[in-house]
Tab-separated table of C-alpha atoms and ligand atoms in Angstrom:
chain	number	residue	atom	x	y	z
A	822	UNK	CA	-21.918	-10.833	10.632
A	823	UNK	CA	-23.807	-8.551	12.973
A	824	UNK	CA	-20.889	-7.703	15.228
A	825	UNK	CA	-18.687	-6.478	12.381
A	826	UNK	CA	-20.730	-3.291	12.434
A	827	UNK	CA	-18.701	-2.340	15.516
A	828	UNK	CA	-15.849	-1.466	13.136
A	829	UNK	CA	-17.918	0.580	10.763
A	830	UNK	CA	-17.612	4.353	10.724
A	831	UNK	CA	-20.966	5.572	11.997
A	832	UNK	CA	-21.163	8.689	9.864
A	833	UNK	CA	-20.246	7.102	6.533
A	834	UNK	CA	-20.964	3.389	6.963
A	835	UNK	CA	-17.434	2.593	5.741
A	836	UNK	CA	-15.741	-0.502	7.116
A	837	UNK	CA	-12.055	0.322	6.520
A	838	UNK	CA	-10.557	-2.959	7.726
A	839	UNK	CA	-12.901	-5.343	5.937
A	840	UNK	CA	-11.059	-7.205	3.194
A	841	UNK	CA	-12.582	-7.863	-0.195
A	842	UNK	CA	-13.233	-11.459	-1.085
A	843	UNK	CA	-10.037	-12.815	-2.603
A	844	UNK	CA	-10.467	-14.891	-5.766
A	845	UNK	CA	-9.380	-18.526	-5.637
A	846	UNK	CA	-8.389	-18.660	-1.971
A	847	UNK	CA	-11.882	-17.684	-0.885
A	848	UNK	CA	-13.810	-19.217	-3.760
A	849	UNK	CA	-16.522	-21.278	-2.083
A	850	UNK	CA	-17.226	-23.544	-5.044
A	851	UNK	CA	-14.704	-26.385	-5.307
A	852	UNK	CA	-15.457	-26.845	-8.995
A	853	UNK	CA	-14.742	-23.204	-9.825
A	854	UNK	CA	-11.621	-23.286	-7.684
A	855	UNK	CA	-10.301	-26.313	-9.509
A	856	UNK	CA	-11.159	-24.732	-12.852
A	857	UNK	CA	-9.243	-21.564	-11.996
A	858	UNK	CA	-6.215	-23.459	-10.762
A	859	UNK	CA	-6.157	-25.514	-13.940
A	860	UNK	CA	-6.242	-22.348	-16.000
A	861	UNK	CA	-3.757	-20.408	-13.930
A	862	UNK	CA	-1.129	-22.963	-13.037
A	863	UNK	CA	0.475	-23.011	-16.500
A	864	UNK	CA	0.690	-19.190	-16.482
A	865	UNK	CA	2.266	-19.407	-13.065
A	866	UNK	CA	4.807	-22.005	-14.125
A	867	UNK	CA	5.911	-19.829	-17.010
A	868	UNK	CA	6.210	-16.630	-15.010
A	869	UNK	CA	7.461	-17.790	-11.633
A	870	UNK	CA	11.110	-18.442	-12.642
A	871	UNK	CA	11.325	-14.891	-14.041
A	872	UNK	CA	9.879	-13.590	-10.806
A	873	UNK	CA	12.423	-15.462	-8.681
A	874	UNK	CA	15.285	-14.282	-10.865
A	875	UNK	CA	14.156	-10.646	-10.799
A	876	UNK	CA	13.631	-10.877	-7.034
A	877	UNK	CA	17.142	-12.222	-6.436
A	878	UNK	CA	18.750	-9.679	-8.728
A	879	UNK	CA	16.794	-6.879	-7.066
A	880	UNK	CA	17.845	-7.897	-3.566
A	881	UNK	CA	21.464	-8.064	-4.727
A	882	UNK	CA	21.645	-4.858	-6.759
A	883	UNK	CA	18.651	-2.736	-5.641
A	884	UNK	CA	18.360	-1.687	-9.282
A	885	UNK	CA	14.822	-0.401	-9.772
A	886	UNK	CA	14.657	-1.866	-13.285
A	887	UNK	CA	14.088	-5.323	-11.782
A	888	UNK	CA	11.163	-4.068	-9.686
A	889	UNK	CA	9.758	-2.347	-12.765
A	890	UNK	CA	9.985	-5.576	-14.716
A	891	UNK	CA	7.986	-7.419	-12.047
A	892	UNK	CA	5.342	-4.744	-11.470
A	893	UNK	CA	4.780	-3.771	-15.082
A	894	UNK	CA	5.468	-6.935	-17.039
A	895	UNK	CA	4.957	-9.899	-14.719
A	896	UNK	CA	2.097	-8.444	-12.695
A	897	UNK	CA	0.831	-6.395	-15.629
A	898	UNK	CA	-0.103	-3.377	-13.518
A	899	UNK	CA	-0.726	-0.177	-15.433
A	900	UNK	CA	-0.217	3.187	-13.778
A	901	UNK	CA	-2.069	6.440	-14.257
A	902	UNK	CA	-0.111	9.326	-12.804
A	903	UNK	CA	-1.595	12.775	-12.339
A	904	UNK	CA	-0.630	15.929	-10.492
A	905	UNK	CA	-2.998	18.395	-8.928
A	906	UNK	CA	-3.228	21.471	-11.147
A	907	UNK	CA	-1.161	20.049	-14.036
A	908	UNK	CA	-2.717	18.966	-17.326
A	909	UNK	CA	-2.162	15.429	-18.580
A	910	UNK	CA	-0.599	16.838	-21.758
A	911	UNK	CA	2.153	18.688	-19.858
A	912	UNK	CA	4.335	15.608	-19.608
A	913	UNK	CA	7.537	17.450	-18.768
A	914	UNK	CA	5.879	19.309	-15.934
A	915	UNK	CA	4.372	16.073	-14.620
A	916	UNK	CA	7.881	14.586	-14.473
A	917	UNK	CA	9.028	17.367	-12.169
A	918	UNK	CA	6.483	16.388	-9.550
A	919	UNK	CA	7.534	12.755	-9.338
A	920	UNK	CA	9.099	11.714	-6.017
A	921	UNK	CA	12.712	12.922	-5.657
A	922	UNK	CA	15.423	12.932	-3.013
A	923	UNK	CA	14.577	15.624	-0.461
A	924	UNK	CA	10.839	14.999	-0.727
A	925	UNK	CA	8.608	13.876	2.084
A	926	UNK	CA	5.468	12.293	0.660
A	927	UNK	CA	2.502	11.487	2.842
A	928	UNK	CA	0.647	8.557	1.368
A	929	UNK	CA	-2.246	6.262	2.211
A	930	UNK	CA	-1.284	2.673	2.997
A	931	UNK	CA	-3.337	0.049	1.176
A	932	UNK	CA	-1.272	-2.894	-0.021
A	933	UNK	CA	1.992	-4.857	0.119
A	934	UNK	CA	2.908	-3.309	-3.224
A	935	UNK	CA	2.812	0.315	-2.033
A	936	UNK	CA	6.569	0.521	-1.477
A	937	UNK	CA	7.374	-0.733	-4.942
A	938	UNK	CA	4.660	1.339	-6.591
A	939	UNK	CA	6.176	4.546	-5.209
A	940	UNK	CA	9.752	3.433	-5.965
A	941	UNK	CA	8.873	2.526	-9.542
A	942	UNK	CA	7.134	5.887	-10.002
A	943	UNK	CA	10.264	7.588	-8.662
A	944	UNK	CA	12.411	5.374	-10.916
A	945	UNK	CA	14.661	4.845	-7.890
A	946	UNK	CA	15.159	2.486	-4.992
A	947	UNK	CA	16.560	5.365	-2.947
A	948	UNK	CA	13.262	5.382	-1.049
A	949	UNK	CA	12.629	4.987	2.648
A	950	UNK	CA	9.195	4.273	4.091
A	951	UNK	CA	8.369	5.483	7.591
A	952	UNK	CA	5.545	3.869	9.528
A	953	UNK	CA	4.641	5.087	13.030
A	954	UNK	CA	3.598	2.859	15.921
A	955	UNK	CA	0.698	4.023	18.060
A	956	UNK	CA	3.016	6.029	20.339
A	957	UNK	CA	4.138	8.059	17.325
A	958	UNK	CA	7.653	6.660	16.918
A	959	UNK	CA	8.617	6.209	13.277
A	960	UNK	CA	10.105	2.967	11.982
A	961	UNK	CA	12.084	2.733	8.781
A	962	UNK	CA	11.361	0.217	5.985
A	963	UNK	CA	12.572	-0.468	2.469
A	964	UNK	CA	10.083	-1.222	-0.321
A	965	UNK	CA	10.646	-4.923	0.234
A	966	UNK	CA	10.143	-4.531	3.981
A	967	UNK	CA	6.853	-2.708	3.363
A	968	UNK	CA	5.740	-5.774	1.433
A	969	UNK	CA	6.510	-7.923	4.462
A	970	UNK	CA	5.102	-5.420	6.949
A	971	UNK	CA	1.700	-5.671	5.322
A	972	UNK	CA	1.580	-9.356	6.223
A	973	UNK	CA	3.193	-9.285	9.657
A	974	UNK	CA	3.034	-5.714	11.104
A	975	UNK	CA	6.540	-6.147	12.507
A	976	UNK	CA	8.387	-3.103	13.751
A	977	UNK	CA	11.714	-2.454	12.112
A	978	UNK	CA	14.472	0.050	12.867
A	979	UNK	CA	13.299	3.168	14.772
A	980	UNK	CA	14.203	6.590	13.350
A	981	UNK	CA	15.575	9.349	15.561
A	982	UNK	CA	16.667	12.085	13.278
A	983	UNK	CA	14.889	12.843	10.011
A	984	UNK	CA	17.598	15.207	8.786
A	985	UNK	CA	19.777	12.149	8.082
A	986	UNK	CA	17.244	11.076	5.460
A	987	UNK	CA	17.371	14.251	3.361
A	988	UNK	CA	19.273	12.559	0.555
A	989	UNK	CA	16.445	10.043	0.184
A	990	UNK	CA	12.840	9.980	-0.955
A	991	UNK	CA	10.965	9.816	2.340
A	992	UNK	CA	7.496	8.284	2.271
A	993	UNK	CA	5.335	8.638	5.355
A	994	UNK	CA	2.529	6.151	5.986
A	995	UNK	CA	0.883	8.135	8.748
A	996	UNK	CA	-2.073	5.807	9.199
A	997	UNK	CA	0.377	3.258	10.637
A	998	UNK	CA	-1.459	0.311	9.121
A	999	UNK	CA	-3.080	-0.601	5.824
A	1000	UNK	CA	-6.773	-0.159	5.046
A	1001	UNK	CA	-8.955	-1.034	2.072
A	1002	UNK	CA	-8.766	2.171	-0.048
A	1003	UNK	CA	-12.259	3.318	0.857
A	1004	UNK	CA	-11.158	5.872	3.415
A	1005	UNK	CA	-8.226	7.485	5.150
A	1006	UNK	CA	-7.626	6.141	8.665
A	1007	UNK	CA	-6.878	8.677	11.406
A	1008	UNK	CA	-3.245	9.862	11.205
A	1009	UNK	CA	-1.071	8.909	14.145
A	1010	UNK	CA	0.280	11.895	16.048
A	1011	UNK	CA	4.045	11.821	15.641
A	1012	UNK	CA	6.522	12.339	18.444
A	1013	UNK	CA	7.550	16.017	18.746
A	1014	UNK	CA	11.164	15.208	17.911
A	1015	UNK	CA	10.304	14.811	14.227
A	1016	UNK	CA	10.283	17.866	12.029
A	1017	UNK	CA	10.109	18.154	8.285
A	1018	UNK	CA	11.922	21.457	7.851
A	1019	UNK	CA	13.873	21.547	4.625
A	1020	UNK	CA	11.893	18.759	2.928
A	1021	UNK	CA	9.638	19.317	-0.102
A	1022	UNK	CA	6.190	18.377	1.153
A	1023	UNK	CA	3.870	16.348	-1.062
A	1024	UNK	CA	0.973	13.985	-0.667
A	1025	UNK	CA	0.517	10.943	-2.835
A	1026	UNK	CA	-2.963	9.512	-3.160
A	1027	UNK	CA	-2.816	5.861	-4.092
A	1028	UNK	CA	-5.592	3.641	-5.426
A	1029	UNK	CA	-5.430	0.107	-6.612
A	1030	UNK	CA	-7.951	-1.986	-8.452
A	1031	UNK	CA	-9.258	-4.625	-8.427
A	1032	UNK	CA	-9.837	-3.901	-4.767
A	1033	UNK	CA	-8.858	-7.384	-3.580
A	1034	UNK	CA	-5.224	-6.400	-4.094
A	1035	UNK	CA	-5.563	-4.009	-1.170
A	1036	UNK	CA	-4.742	-5.885	2.005
A	1037	UNK	CA	-6.374	-4.259	5.040
A	1038	UNK	CA	-5.671	-7.326	7.174
A	1039	UNK	CA	-3.271	-10.223	6.545
A	1040	UNK	CA	-6.027	-12.732	5.742
A	1041	UNK	CA	-3.951	-14.622	3.213
A	1042	UNK	CA	-0.349	-15.631	2.704
A	1043	UNK	CA	2.340	-13.937	0.631
A	1044	UNK	CA	2.438	-16.813	-1.779
A	1045	UNK	CA	-1.337	-16.756	-2.371
A	1046	UNK	CA	-1.125	-13.035	-3.001
A	1047	UNK	CA	1.759	-13.432	-5.454
A	1048	UNK	CA	0.072	-16.303	-7.230
A	1049	UNK	CA	-2.911	-14.097	-7.931
A	1050	UNK	CA	-0.748	-11.204	-9.105
A	1051	UNK	CA	1.228	-13.419	-11.435
A	1052	UNK	CA	-1.830	-15.037	-12.943
A	1053	UNK	CA	-4.352	-12.215	-13.051
A	1054	UNK	CA	-6.816	-12.478	-15.836
A	1055	UNK	CA	-8.502	-9.169	-15.249
A	1056	UNK	CA	-7.299	-5.620	-15.637
A	1057	UNK	CA	-5.176	-4.331	-12.751
A	1058	UNK	CA	-4.464	-0.683	-12.369
A	1059	UNK	CA	-2.782	1.787	-10.106
A	1060	UNK	CA	-3.905	5.395	-9.817
A	1061	UNK	CA	-1.525	7.918	-8.338
A	1062	UNK	CA	-2.171	11.591	-7.760
A	1063	UNK	CA	0.408	13.948	-6.297
A	1064	UNK	CA	-0.213	17.247	-4.511
A	1065	UNK	CA	2.532	19.679	-3.578
A	1066	UNK	CA	2.414	21.931	-0.510
A	1067	UNK	CA	4.379	24.891	0.802
A	1068	UNK	CA	4.583	23.511	4.302
A	1069	UNK	CA	3.891	20.393	6.341
A	1070	UNK	CA	0.271	21.089	7.214
A	1071	UNK	CA	-1.701	17.978	8.095
A	1072	UNK	CA	-5.072	19.576	7.412
A	1073	UNK	CA	-4.121	20.464	3.853
A	1074	UNK	CA	-2.620	17.021	3.389
A	1075	UNK	CA	-5.726	15.228	4.665
A	1076	UNK	CA	-7.839	17.402	2.436
A	1077	UNK	CA	-6.009	16.139	-0.668
A	1078	UNK	CA	-7.144	12.597	0.170
A	1079	UNK	CA	-10.705	13.726	0.797
A	1080	UNK	CA	-10.756	15.364	-2.627
A	1081	UNK	CA	-10.083	11.901	-4.053
A	1082	UNK	CA	-12.984	10.190	-2.353
A	1083	UNK	CA	-10.944	8.869	0.576
A	1084	UNK	CA	-13.196	9.942	3.395
A	1085	UNK	CA	-11.733	10.794	6.767
A	1086	UNK	CA	-13.186	8.479	9.352
A	1087	UNK	CA	-13.748	8.238	13.047
A	1088	UNK	CA	-10.701	8.591	15.316
A	1089	UNK	CA	-11.796	5.464	17.161
A	1090	UNK	CA	-10.937	3.278	14.174
A	1091	UNK	CA	-7.282	3.265	15.212
A	1092	UNK	CA	-4.561	0.637	15.623
A	1093	UNK	CA	-6.037	-0.857	18.811
A	1094	UNK	CA	-9.425	-1.087	17.232
A	1095	UNK	CA	-7.904	-2.774	14.191
A	1096	UNK	CA	-6.170	-5.373	16.355
A	1097	UNK	CA	-9.536	-6.228	17.921
A	1098	UNK	CA	-11.038	-6.470	14.443
A	1099	UNK	CA	-8.314	-8.891	13.345
A	1100	UNK	CA	-8.842	-11.098	16.397
A	1101	UNK	CA	-12.565	-11.118	15.847
A	1102	UNK	CA	-12.182	-11.839	12.130
A	1103	UNK	CA	-9.994	-14.881	12.687
A	1104	UNK	CA	-12.006	-16.141	15.672
A	1105	UNK	CA	-15.146	-16.180	13.640
A	1106	UNK	CA	-13.420	-17.682	10.700
A	1107	UNK	CA	-15.773	-15.853	8.409
A	1108	UNK	CA	-13.449	-16.525	5.491
A	1109	UNK	CA	-15.985	-19.034	4.258
A	1110	UNK	CA	-19.015	-16.829	4.092
A	1111	UNK	CA	-18.070	-13.301	3.094
B	854	LIG	C1	15.302	5.609	-14.829
B	854	LIG	O1	16.619	5.693	-14.296
B	854	LIG	C2	17.601	5.121	-15.132
B	854	LIG	C3	18.929	5.208	-14.392
B	854	LIG	O2	18.874	4.401	-13.258
B	854	LIG	C4	17.661	5.862	-16.460
B	854	LIG	O3	18.606	5.269	-17.302
B	854	LIG	C5	16.286	5.806	-17.104
B	854	LIG	O4	16.266	6.570	-18.289
B	854	LIG	C6	15.232	6.325	-16.149
B	854	LIG	N1	13.923	6.101	-16.745
B	854	LIG	C7	13.007	7.057	-16.786
B	854	LIG	C8	11.704	6.662	-17.405
B	854	LIG	O5	13.212	8.165	-16.365
B	855	LIG	C1	-12.533	-1.466	-1.840
B	855	LIG	C2	-12.582	-0.310	-2.780
B	855	LIG	O1	-13.389	0.585	-2.643
B	855	LIG	N1	-11.692	-0.306	-3.726
B	855	LIG	C3	-11.582	0.783	-4.658
B	855	LIG	C4	-10.189	1.363	-4.561
B	855	LIG	O2	-10.017	2.361	-5.547
B	855	LIG	C5	-10.207	1.912	-6.866
B	855	LIG	C6	-9.897	3.041	-7.808
B	855	LIG	O3	-10.682	4.166	-7.530
B	855	LIG	C7	-11.616	1.393	-7.049
B	855	LIG	O4	-11.792	0.893	-8.375
B	855	LIG	C8	-11.843	0.274	-6.050
B	855	LIG	O5	-13.162	-0.181	-6.137
B	856	LIG	C1	0.335	-10.343	-15.536
B	856	LIG	C2	-0.936	-10.419	-16.297
B	856	LIG	O1	-1.340	-11.465	-16.741
B	856	LIG	N1	-1.573	-9.290	-16.423
B	856	LIG	C3	-2.817	-9.194	-17.110
B	856	LIG	C4	-3.945	-8.875	-16.143
B	856	LIG	O2	-5.122	-8.716	-16.863
B	856	LIG	C5	-5.101	-7.738	-17.902
B	856	LIG	C6	-6.448	-7.674	-18.558
B	856	LIG	O3	-6.873	-8.931	-18.994
B	856	LIG	C7	-4.023	-8.026	-18.921
B	856	LIG	O4	-3.947	-6.981	-19.854
B	856	LIG	C8	-2.700	-8.129	-18.184
B	856	LIG	O5	-1.675	-8.456	-19.088
């Protein structure tokens, strides 16, 4: 375990890429594993057909209601939504801050569900997720593609001109890669050709618990992840907080994450460093003893 300290932020001790032990898949005791499977399989068998149906209908129609059904009913995730400077009782005002076409929202990237979480909050699948590569070129993903990206890190379609996206809800995942919701990874410096003039600028701080649903590295398969979501027996919750800004100022935006206990960490913990972490993690096959 010693060497893993190489990927720890020296100032804070945070290890942003280290996954949390995943139940079942990483359960060391065979007896407990068998017990859990026995308990969960019937739940899975009941829910899975509904999941498949909703998935197919969503891919055909892109109607957000199907995604809502999966997130809220099948996965049982509950959402707490707050806005900086707005009281919980001012429900109408809270509504106004929800993601809308013409918004650019900078958000932290923590899980395969992030795309759907934001789309469901917006009550719209008119969302586009932009993830930069390390050179600062943005790539465009749908909510479903974000789900896949979290497992494969594949690049999709590059974006040239942001003004073409003004009729959409634009979500920027400036860290370029997921982390474990303990910190904010360094933002990737975008190519100069991108400008956010004319967009409403917001940040969206996202937290998910239990923390094993965050997926800092693809250490398990999509099916294992879904199985757990469909058969959770503990409380799962999403916390979302939105901040609104007058202009696209990265310092103000970063500050909104810091205010929510997502510490800014060392610039060295970047995409290259994460790739080395992933290689090391799988080489050492520590799955068994974390
Ligand atoms: C979500 O959008 C649909 C239209 O697609 C609308 O009928 C529904 O009332 C909206 N729900 C909320 C909670 O705003
Ligand atoms: C790994 C980790 O720290 N996860 C945290 C993510 O945020 C939620 C909500 O604040 C916490 O409950 C988790 O522990
Ligand atoms: C989909 C599902 O089973 N969700 C459950 C997760 O755990 C909490 C707490 O036990 C339940 O309230 C959810 O219904």
